[in-house]
Amino acid sequence: MTKLEPSGPLALAGIRVLEIGTGSALAYAGKLFADFGAEVIKVEDGEGDELRRLPPLLEAAGQAPQSALNAWLGTNKRNVTLRGQSMEEHAWLSRLAMTCDVVLDARALRQGVEILEHPVHRRGADIEGAKVPIEVYLTWFGESGPYSRFTGSDAVCRALAGAVHGSGAVEGPPHLPHDMHTGIVAGLAAFSSAVAALLGESDGSRRYVLSIHEAAFTVVEMEAGMVQDGRHSLARLGVNRFCTTHPGGIYQTKQGWIGLFAHTLPQWSALCVAIGRPEFAHDARFVSGPTRITYADEIDAFLQPALLTRTASEWFDLLGSAKFPAVLVPTMDELLAQKVHRERAAFVPVASGASRFEGVGVPFPLGDAGPLRGGVAAQKGAHSDDYRSDAALARTAGRTRAEQGLPPLRKLRVIDLTMGWAGPLAARTLADFGAEVIKVEGTQYPDWWRGTHFTEEFYRDRLYEKNSNFALMNRNKLGVTLDLTHADGREVFLELVKTADMVIENYSTEVLPKMGLDYASLSQVNERLVMVSMPAFGIGNEWSRVRAYGGTLEQASGLPHHTGFAHHPPSLTSYAYGDPIGGWNAGAASLLALLVQARTGQGRHVNLSQVECMLPLVAPFLVEQSLCGSTSARQGNDHPVFAPHNIYRCAGEDAWMVVSVANDVQWQSLLDVLQAPELRLDPALSAVAGRRAQRERIDAVIAAWTRQRPADEAMHLLQLAGVSAGVVKPIWSVLEDPHLRSRGFFQKVQREHLGEYLATTPWFRERQQPLDISRVAPTLGEHSREVFSRVIGLTQEQVDALEKSGITGTLATRKRT
């Protein structure tokens, strides 16, 4: 199946967007708009976006070098340059902003949160009832709280959010990924907020302020639930060690690398048989994932040599036939050659001046509504004159401000057929923006994040109601139960679908077609229905039935070849990275598909691939491979531009902090704190190129200083001087973080059977206070009677009959034999 060039109006055609500020989060949000047809006007000052310095650089005669990565981020955008800081220039920019439907504003990342008091579209006194654009502001830490005036960076936000400490060797240092990881997540957050506001634009325009720090936390939110349930190892386990199971890592084969994830006992047994060691299949030490991680070294001692007897491709075929979650772990050249991704147009052409190379396509396949397959990156200032004409400034846009607290999606209904992390996270995004999300489970097939060990205790003590991860991912939803394997259950489900705007599901690709509940069937009862499916490799290709977990998706993306240090094997992060990234993308794709539905009245099936959702994270390396024919070795904790940039040990056990110096001003401030005259007197270090050349020397001085201080003290001393620095917090300490507590990001709530727990709040805010949690996650079938009565008109007698026949209920039951 090949994804064709869009044939109809693009999803965001007719929308004008102003992109102002700097950073990869802003650039990616703008890219998503531009690749779906919006008129995106990127505004740069005379110095240009800092992303222009990221390698690899494109050289062109008569022009300054241009970053290839920045060109990928800039495809299909217009580009204008500010001509100084005069009153007249600001007046022009304000007029331009007032012609826009959406303003994406990241000026606070460079200028501080005070800039939020001076919207780009309004330089004078506010006018009551004035029409204004939708505004989405990106900040490092939000408008309030102890960190709000911190000098931020992607690395510092990630470290303080708990998304660094758990990855890497036991002795440290932890692994610090490329900045784009955080930028992609925050960019999806900004895009999703703006599209949600467009869906609710009949209420007026909305203003959202996002914290990149809080967005970064979502990629480790699973671990916050595990900590609360006492299931998290309070230590870093090592390279390619996953806290809930083993093997869950990357192994060398006769040729190439294979990624494995054995969660269930049948999967472990299949692996043992495949490697010729069936005697370990039911060894009491290895019967569960949490038990196997205790014996990880012993398992690897017989697993590693066995895997060296075949190639990665041979293991992929053999283990795949046994339904074991195994994938190839491709290098960038191997990834670019993979047929499955080529068929889905996952790689697209990018043009910048005379240069041509491939980049990553936007992973939201909306068919005739987009996205564009590649594009041209405009040169800096290429459209400056175009937007200074009276005609360009005559466009009317904007609306009066919507009432605060009025959810933009409150008129929409979503049927949630998802389980685990990725799908429920996507559906939660819609619920947080106000959609009525009805989560459908079966009493015999509950969401597997309620638990997968179906012991007598599981049913007797309702352990399926006591998992904090489930509670975190399913806030603001209604919960019903239906046995979809039974004709009567499917009949009730179809009645729900008739009333819905959307269905979202993440079953294995063969499940819904077997039950007659695929999109072709559902669209027969609701022709305007949007359906989002999100299997590992998408539907309709030779890898569609590959079993996958979040870690499997990370392995298959090739990202591990660019995580960690060169002396280690390709390295996973310590969490199921593919799940939150898949959830973020599916949430954004759902919002966009709903916007197209609202504009056209037409339904569509969004055939998402969760591995493709991971590919924007490898964009820096894929672009490098396409342009240069090879990629650099794993960077460890270095930065491609900033220097110094590293993780340093502090006083105390396993205590670390990140320092990320983005410019010469911060370098001088760092020297003031370090009191290191030998560094100040070296003229070669006054420029970033010189500092990068002497990284080891500088790191030794910083490390000597940090080792004498607790990480929190060191962070505050450096932040007081304006240096971007942050504690590398373990996830269990993030739950007590004074900034997040001050902002009310965590809230104590009560839920039946689970008791009190810390719930997270949405990552977007209309005001400084967090959005309220309208309802905690549902207990099994909690709202079945209410929903069946209110939504499809069943009588109490009819619901009683469904309960009696086991079609619905509120207690988990064993599967029918």
PDB file of C-alpha atoms in Angstrom, residues 245-444:
ATOM      1  CA  THR A 245      10.809  -7.730  32.233  1.00  0.00           C
ATOM      2  CA  HIS A 246      13.784  -9.484  30.686  1.00  0.00           C
ATOM      3  CA  PRO A 247      14.954  -9.908  28.019  1.00  0.00           C
ATOM      4  CA  GLY A 248      13.882  -6.454  26.972  1.00  0.00           C
ATOM      5  CA  GLY A 249      16.826  -5.119  25.047  1.00  0.00           C
ATOM      6  CA  ILE A 250      19.073  -5.270  22.003  1.00  0.00           C
ATOM      7  CA  TYR A 251      21.375  -8.164  21.090  1.00  0.00           C
ATOM      8  CA  GLN A 252      24.079  -8.721  18.524  1.00  0.00           C
ATOM      9  CA  THR A 253      23.494 -11.500  16.026  1.00  0.00           C
ATOM     10  CA  LYS A 254      25.595 -13.156  13.336  1.00  0.00           C
ATOM     11  CA  GLN A 255      24.800 -10.106  11.241  1.00  0.00           C
ATOM     12  CA  GLY A 256      22.984  -7.075  12.580  1.00  0.00           C
ATOM     13  CA  TRP A 257      21.092  -6.369  15.792  1.00  0.00           C
ATOM     14  CA  ILE A 258      17.822  -7.853  17.033  1.00  0.00           C
ATOM     15  CA  GLY A 259      15.434  -6.248  19.537  1.00  0.00           C
ATOM     16  CA  LEU A 260      13.602  -8.538  21.963  1.00  0.00           C
ATOM     17  CA  PHE A 261      10.800  -8.014  24.461  1.00  0.00           C
ATOM     18  CA  ALA A 262       9.512 -11.005  26.432  1.00  0.00           C
ATOM     19  CA  HIS A 263       6.663  -9.980  28.729  1.00  0.00           C
ATOM     20  CA  THR A 264       4.369 -12.992  29.006  1.00  0.00           C
ATOM     21  CA  LEU A 265       5.223 -16.583  29.905  1.00  0.00           C
ATOM     22  CA  PRO A 266       4.167 -17.895  26.448  1.00  0.00           C
ATOM     23  CA  GLN A 267       6.529 -15.364  24.851  1.00  0.00           C
ATOM     24  CA  TRP A 268       9.390 -16.433  27.102  1.00  0.00           C
ATOM     25  CA  SER A 269       8.666 -20.080  26.351  1.00  0.00           C
ATOM     26  CA  ALA A 270       8.659 -19.411  22.605  1.00  0.00           C
ATOM     27  CA  LEU A 271      12.042 -17.699  22.880  1.00  0.00           C
ATOM     28  CA  CYS A 272      13.532 -20.589  24.855  1.00  0.00           C
ATOM     29  CA  VAL A 273      12.355 -23.089  22.257  1.00  0.00           C
ATOM     30  CA  ALA A 274      13.673 -20.929  19.395  1.00  0.00           C
ATOM     31  CA  ILE A 275      17.189 -20.710  20.854  1.00  0.00           C
ATOM     32  CA  GLY A 276      17.275 -24.425  21.615  1.00  0.00           C
ATOM     33  CA  ARG A 277      16.987 -24.130  25.404  1.00  0.00           C
ATOM     34  CA  PRO A 278      13.442 -25.430  26.150  1.00  0.00           C
ATOM     35  CA  GLU A 279      14.530 -26.500  29.643  1.00  0.00           C
ATOM     36  CA  PHE A 280      14.340 -22.841  30.736  1.00  0.00           C
ATOM     37  CA  ALA A 281      10.809 -22.293  29.439  1.00  0.00           C
ATOM     38  CA  HIS A 282       9.152 -23.162  32.750  1.00  0.00           C
ATOM     39  CA  ASP A 283      12.047 -22.694  35.139  1.00  0.00           C
ATOM     40  CA  ALA A 284      10.523 -21.261  38.325  1.00  0.00           C
ATOM     41  CA  ARG A 285      13.073 -18.449  38.348  1.00  0.00           C
ATOM     42  CA  PHE A 286      11.968 -17.220  34.935  1.00  0.00           C
ATOM     43  CA  VAL A 287       8.177 -17.528  34.927  1.00  0.00           C
ATOM     44  CA  SER A 288       7.462 -13.778  35.025  1.00  0.00           C
ATOM     45  CA  GLY A 289       9.127 -10.660  33.676  1.00  0.00           C
ATOM     46  CA  PRO A 290       9.738  -9.012  37.074  1.00  0.00           C
ATOM     47  CA  THR A 291      11.353 -12.275  38.221  1.00  0.00           C
ATOM     48  CA  ARG A 292      13.493 -12.633  35.109  1.00  0.00           C
ATOM     49  CA  ILE A 293      15.012  -9.167  35.529  1.00  0.00           C
ATOM     50  CA  THR A 294      16.483 -10.460  38.810  1.00  0.00           C
ATOM     51  CA  TYR A 295      18.327 -13.136  36.839  1.00  0.00           C
ATOM     52  CA  ALA A 296      19.154 -10.953  33.816  1.00  0.00           C
ATOM     53  CA  ASP A 297      22.878 -11.721  33.850  1.00  0.00           C
ATOM     54  CA  GLU A 298      22.245 -15.468  34.016  1.00  0.00           C
ATOM     55  CA  ILE A 299      19.735 -15.296  31.154  1.00  0.00           C
ATOM     56  CA  ASP A 300      22.059 -13.224  28.985  1.00  0.00           C
ATOM     57  CA  ALA A 301      24.849 -15.749  29.574  1.00  0.00           C
ATOM     58  CA  PHE A 302      22.986 -18.370  27.514  1.00  0.00           C
ATOM     59  CA  LEU A 303      20.916 -16.014  25.336  1.00  0.00           C
ATOM     60  CA  GLN A 304      23.751 -13.941  23.840  1.00  0.00           C
ATOM     61  CA  PRO A 305      25.778 -16.832  22.359  1.00  0.00           C
ATOM     62  CA  ALA A 306      22.611 -18.459  21.022  1.00  0.00           C
ATOM     63  CA  LEU A 307      21.615 -15.293  19.161  1.00  0.00           C
ATOM     64  CA  LEU A 308      25.023 -15.155  17.459  1.00  0.00           C
ATOM     65  CA  THR A 309      24.183 -18.335  15.516  1.00  0.00           C
ATOM     66  CA  ARG A 310      21.753 -16.624  13.132  1.00  0.00           C
ATOM     67  CA  THR A 311      21.424 -13.247  11.439  1.00  0.00           C
ATOM     68  CA  ALA A 312      19.022 -10.599  12.683  1.00  0.00           C
ATOM     69  CA  SER A 313      16.793 -11.178   9.648  1.00  0.00           C
ATOM     70  CA  GLU A 314      16.668 -14.913  10.336  1.00  0.00           C
ATOM     71  CA  TRP A 315      15.746 -14.338  13.982  1.00  0.00           C
ATOM     72  CA  PHE A 316      13.115 -11.783  12.958  1.00  0.00           C
ATOM     73  CA  ASP A 317      11.411 -14.335  10.700  1.00  0.00           C
ATOM     74  CA  LEU A 318      11.753 -17.247  13.130  1.00  0.00           C
ATOM     75  CA  LEU A 319      10.559 -15.412  16.225  1.00  0.00           C
ATOM     76  CA  GLY A 320       7.864 -13.548  14.311  1.00  0.00           C
ATOM     77  CA  SER A 321       6.327 -16.839  13.213  1.00  0.00           C
ATOM     78  CA  ALA A 322       6.091 -17.747  16.915  1.00  0.00           C
ATOM     79  CA  LYS A 323       4.333 -14.399  17.617  1.00  0.00           C
ATOM     80  CA  PHE A 324       7.262 -13.275  19.727  1.00  0.00           C
ATOM     81  CA  PRO A 325       7.910  -9.492  19.884  1.00  0.00           C
ATOM     82  CA  ALA A 326      11.186  -9.280  17.952  1.00  0.00           C
ATOM     83  CA  VAL A 327      12.273  -6.634  15.445  1.00  0.00           C
ATOM     84  CA  LEU A 328      15.289  -5.630  13.428  1.00  0.00           C
ATOM     85  CA  VAL A 329      17.207  -2.731  14.990  1.00  0.00           C
ATOM     86  CA  PRO A 330      18.235  -0.880  11.840  1.00  0.00           C
ATOM     87  CA  THR A 331      21.050   1.532  11.234  1.00  0.00           C
ATOM     88  CA  MET A 332      19.995   4.652   9.350  1.00  0.00           C
ATOM     89  CA  ASP A 333      21.039   3.254   5.977  1.00  0.00           C
ATOM     90  CA  GLU A 334      19.113   0.057   6.729  1.00  0.00           C
ATOM     91  CA  LEU A 335      16.102   2.041   7.908  1.00  0.00           C
ATOM     92  CA  LEU A 336      16.014   4.114   4.722  1.00  0.00           C
ATOM     93  CA  ALA A 337      15.970   0.893   2.697  1.00  0.00           C
ATOM     94  CA  GLN A 338      13.100  -0.824   4.553  1.00  0.00           C
ATOM     95  CA  LYS A 339      10.295  -1.603   2.133  1.00  0.00           C
ATOM     96  CA  VAL A 340       7.466  -1.207   4.648  1.00  0.00           C
ATOM     97  CA  HIS A 341       8.365   2.408   5.341  1.00  0.00           C
ATOM     98  CA  ARG A 342       9.001   3.139   1.662  1.00  0.00           C
ATOM     99  CA  GLU A 343       5.545   1.864   0.765  1.00  0.00           C
ATOM    100  CA  ARG A 344       3.982   4.168   3.333  1.00  0.00           C
ATOM    101  CA  ALA A 345       6.013   7.201   2.161  1.00  0.00           C
ATOM    102  CA  ALA A 346       7.660   7.538   5.559  1.00  0.00           C
ATOM    103  CA  PHE A 347      10.613   9.277   3.908  1.00  0.00           C
ATOM    104  CA  VAL A 348      10.090  12.401   1.829  1.00  0.00           C
ATOM    105  CA  PRO A 349      12.227  14.634  -0.401  1.00  0.00           C
ATOM    106  CA  VAL A 350      13.449  17.966   0.976  1.00  0.00           C
ATOM    107  CA  ALA A 351      14.869  20.776  -1.146  1.00  0.00           C
ATOM    108  CA  SER A 352      16.881  23.714   0.162  1.00  0.00           C
ATOM    109  CA  GLY A 353      18.530  25.860  -2.462  1.00  0.00           C
ATOM    110  CA  ALA A 354      20.479  23.468  -4.680  1.00  0.00           C
ATOM    111  CA  SER A 355      20.582  20.728  -2.023  1.00  0.00           C
ATOM    112  CA  ARG A 356      18.364  17.643  -2.104  1.00  0.00           C
ATOM    113  CA  PHE A 357      18.021  14.977   0.576  1.00  0.00           C
ATOM    114  CA  GLU A 358      15.412  12.880   2.363  1.00  0.00           C
ATOM    115  CA  GLY A 359      13.668  13.673   5.621  1.00  0.00           C
ATOM    116  CA  VAL A 360      10.957  12.054   7.728  1.00  0.00           C
ATOM    117  CA  GLY A 361       7.359  12.394   6.590  1.00  0.00           C
ATOM    118  CA  VAL A 362       4.668  13.589   9.001  1.00  0.00           C
ATOM    119  CA  PRO A 363       3.242  10.309  10.388  1.00  0.00           C
ATOM    120  CA  PHE A 364      -0.474  11.249  10.145  1.00  0.00           C
ATOM    121  CA  PRO A 365      -1.840   9.574   6.985  1.00  0.00           C
ATOM    122  CA  LEU A 366      -5.060  11.478   6.297  1.00  0.00           C
ATOM    123  CA  GLY A 367      -5.267  10.437   2.664  1.00  0.00           C
ATOM    124  CA  ASP A 368      -6.579  13.154   0.370  1.00  0.00           C
ATOM    125  CA  ALA A 369      -6.292  15.692   3.224  1.00  0.00           C
ATOM    126  CA  GLY A 370      -2.517  15.312   3.557  1.00  0.00           C
ATOM    127  CA  PRO A 371       0.200  15.511   4.517  1.00  0.00           C
ATOM    128  CA  LEU A 372       2.338  16.853   1.707  1.00  0.00           C
ATOM    129  CA  ARG A 373       5.081  14.458   0.682  1.00  0.00           C
ATOM    130  CA  GLY A 374       8.114  16.625   1.238  1.00  0.00           C
ATOM    131  CA  GLY A 375       8.669  20.188   0.135  1.00  0.00           C
ATOM    132  CA  VAL A 376      10.983  23.154  -0.218  1.00  0.00           C
ATOM    133  CA  ALA A 377      12.599  25.040   2.657  1.00  0.00           C
ATOM    134  CA  ALA A 378      12.568  28.784   2.011  1.00  0.00           C
ATOM    135  CA  GLN A 379      15.748  30.797   2.399  1.00  0.00           C
ATOM    136  CA  LYS A 380      15.921  33.207   5.313  1.00  0.00           C
ATOM    137  CA  GLY A 381      13.829  36.315   4.591  1.00  0.00           C
ATOM    138  CA  ALA A 382      12.600  34.983   1.240  1.00  0.00           C
ATOM    139  CA  HIS A 383       9.059  36.304   1.793  1.00  0.00           C
ATOM    140  CA  SER A 384       9.764  39.440   3.816  1.00  0.00           C
ATOM    141  CA  ASP A 385       8.551  41.808   1.120  1.00  0.00           C
ATOM    142  CA  ASP A 386       5.441  39.734   0.397  1.00  0.00           C
ATOM    143  CA  TYR A 387       4.047  40.288   3.883  1.00  0.00           C
ATOM    144  CA  ARG A 388       4.664  44.017   4.046  1.00  0.00           C
ATOM    145  CA  SER A 389       2.114  44.875   1.380  1.00  0.00           C
ATOM    146  CA  ASP A 390      -1.307  46.273   2.227  1.00  0.00           C
ATOM    147  CA  ALA A 391      -2.910  43.300   0.496  1.00  0.00           C
ATOM    148  CA  ALA A 392      -1.116  40.784   2.755  1.00  0.00           C
ATOM    149  CA  LEU A 393      -2.071  42.774   5.849  1.00  0.00           C
ATOM    150  CA  ALA A 394      -5.722  43.231   4.864  1.00  0.00           C
ATOM    151  CA  ARG A 395      -6.753  39.673   5.766  1.00  0.00           C
ATOM    152  CA  THR A 396      -9.362  39.461   8.516  1.00  0.00           C
ATOM    153  CA  ALA A 397      -8.910  36.773  11.149  1.00  0.00           C
ATOM    154  CA  GLY A 398      -9.255  36.248  14.863  1.00  0.00           C
ATOM    155  CA  ARG A 399     -12.266  35.995  17.128  1.00  0.00           C
ATOM    156  CA  THR A 400     -13.354  37.391  20.440  1.00  0.00           C
ATOM    157  CA  ARG A 401     -11.887  35.463  23.337  1.00  0.00           C
ATOM    158  CA  ALA A 402     -13.754  32.294  24.340  1.00  0.00           C
ATOM    159  CA  GLU A 403     -14.977  31.924  27.883  1.00  0.00           C
ATOM    160  CA  GLN A 404     -12.275  30.326  30.033  1.00  0.00           C
ATOM    161  CA  GLY A 405     -12.979  26.801  31.176  1.00  0.00           C
ATOM    162  CA  LEU A 406     -15.244  26.050  28.203  1.00  0.00           C
ATOM    163  CA  PRO A 407     -13.743  22.841  26.719  1.00  0.00           C
ATOM    164  CA  PRO A 408     -13.381  23.069  22.941  1.00  0.00           C
ATOM    165  CA  LEU A 409     -14.301  19.420  22.267  1.00  0.00           C
ATOM    166  CA  ARG A 410     -17.298  19.229  24.602  1.00  0.00           C
ATOM    167  CA  LYS A 411     -19.739  18.495  21.728  1.00  0.00           C
ATOM    168  CA  LEU A 412     -17.789  15.466  20.466  1.00  0.00           C
ATOM    169  CA  ARG A 413     -18.161  11.795  21.396  1.00  0.00           C
ATOM    170  CA  VAL A 414     -15.280   9.311  21.134  1.00  0.00           C
ATOM    171  CA  ILE A 415     -15.436   5.532  21.543  1.00  0.00           C
ATOM    172  CA  ASP A 416     -12.178   4.337  23.096  1.00  0.00           C
ATOM    173  CA  LEU A 417     -11.204   0.763  22.219  1.00  0.00           C
ATOM    174  CA  THR A 418      -7.627   1.111  23.412  1.00  0.00           C
ATOM    175  CA  MET A 419      -5.536  -0.619  26.030  1.00  0.00           C
ATOM    176  CA  GLY A 420      -2.183  -0.057  27.731  1.00  0.00           C
ATOM    177  CA  TRP A 421      -0.395   3.274  27.399  1.00  0.00           C
ATOM    178  CA  ALA A 422      -0.273   4.598  23.822  1.00  0.00           C
ATOM    179  CA  GLY A 423      -3.948   4.328  22.892  1.00  0.00           C
ATOM    180  CA  PRO A 424      -5.356   5.449  26.246  1.00  0.00           C
ATOM    181  CA  LEU A 425      -2.949   8.416  26.237  1.00  0.00           C
ATOM    182  CA  ALA A 426      -4.259   9.475  22.811  1.00  0.00           C
ATOM    183  CA  ALA A 427      -7.872   9.136  23.947  1.00  0.00           C
ATOM    184  CA  ARG A 428      -7.058  10.977  27.175  1.00  0.00           C
ATOM    185  CA  THR A 429      -5.860  13.938  25.105  1.00  0.00           C
ATOM    186  CA  LEU A 430      -9.336  14.186  23.581  1.00  0.00           C
ATOM    187  CA  ALA A 431     -10.967  13.779  26.986  1.00  0.00           C
ATOM    188  CA  ASP A 432      -8.790  16.501  28.501  1.00  0.00           C
ATOM    189  CA  PHE A 433      -9.972  18.890  25.786  1.00  0.00           C
ATOM    190  CA  GLY A 434     -13.556  18.082  26.745  1.00  0.00           C
ATOM    191  CA  ALA A 435     -14.684  15.240  24.452  1.00  0.00           C
ATOM    192  CA  GLU A 436     -17.025  12.659  25.921  1.00  0.00           C
ATOM    193  CA  VAL A 437     -14.773   9.609  25.782  1.00  0.00           C
ATOM    194  CA  ILE A 438     -16.471   6.271  26.369  1.00  0.00           C
ATOM    195  CA  LYS A 439     -13.930   3.574  27.156  1.00  0.00           C
ATOM    196  CA  VAL A 440     -15.121   0.094  26.161  1.00  0.00           C
ATOM    197  CA  GLU A 441     -13.673  -2.953  27.913  1.00  0.00           C
ATOM    198  CA  GLY A 442     -14.818  -6.538  28.383  1.00  0.00           C
ATOM    199  CA  THR A 443     -15.276  -8.198  31.746  1.00  0.00           C
ATOM    200  CA  GLN A 444     -13.239 -11.083  30.326  1.00  0.00           C
TER     201      GLN A 444
END
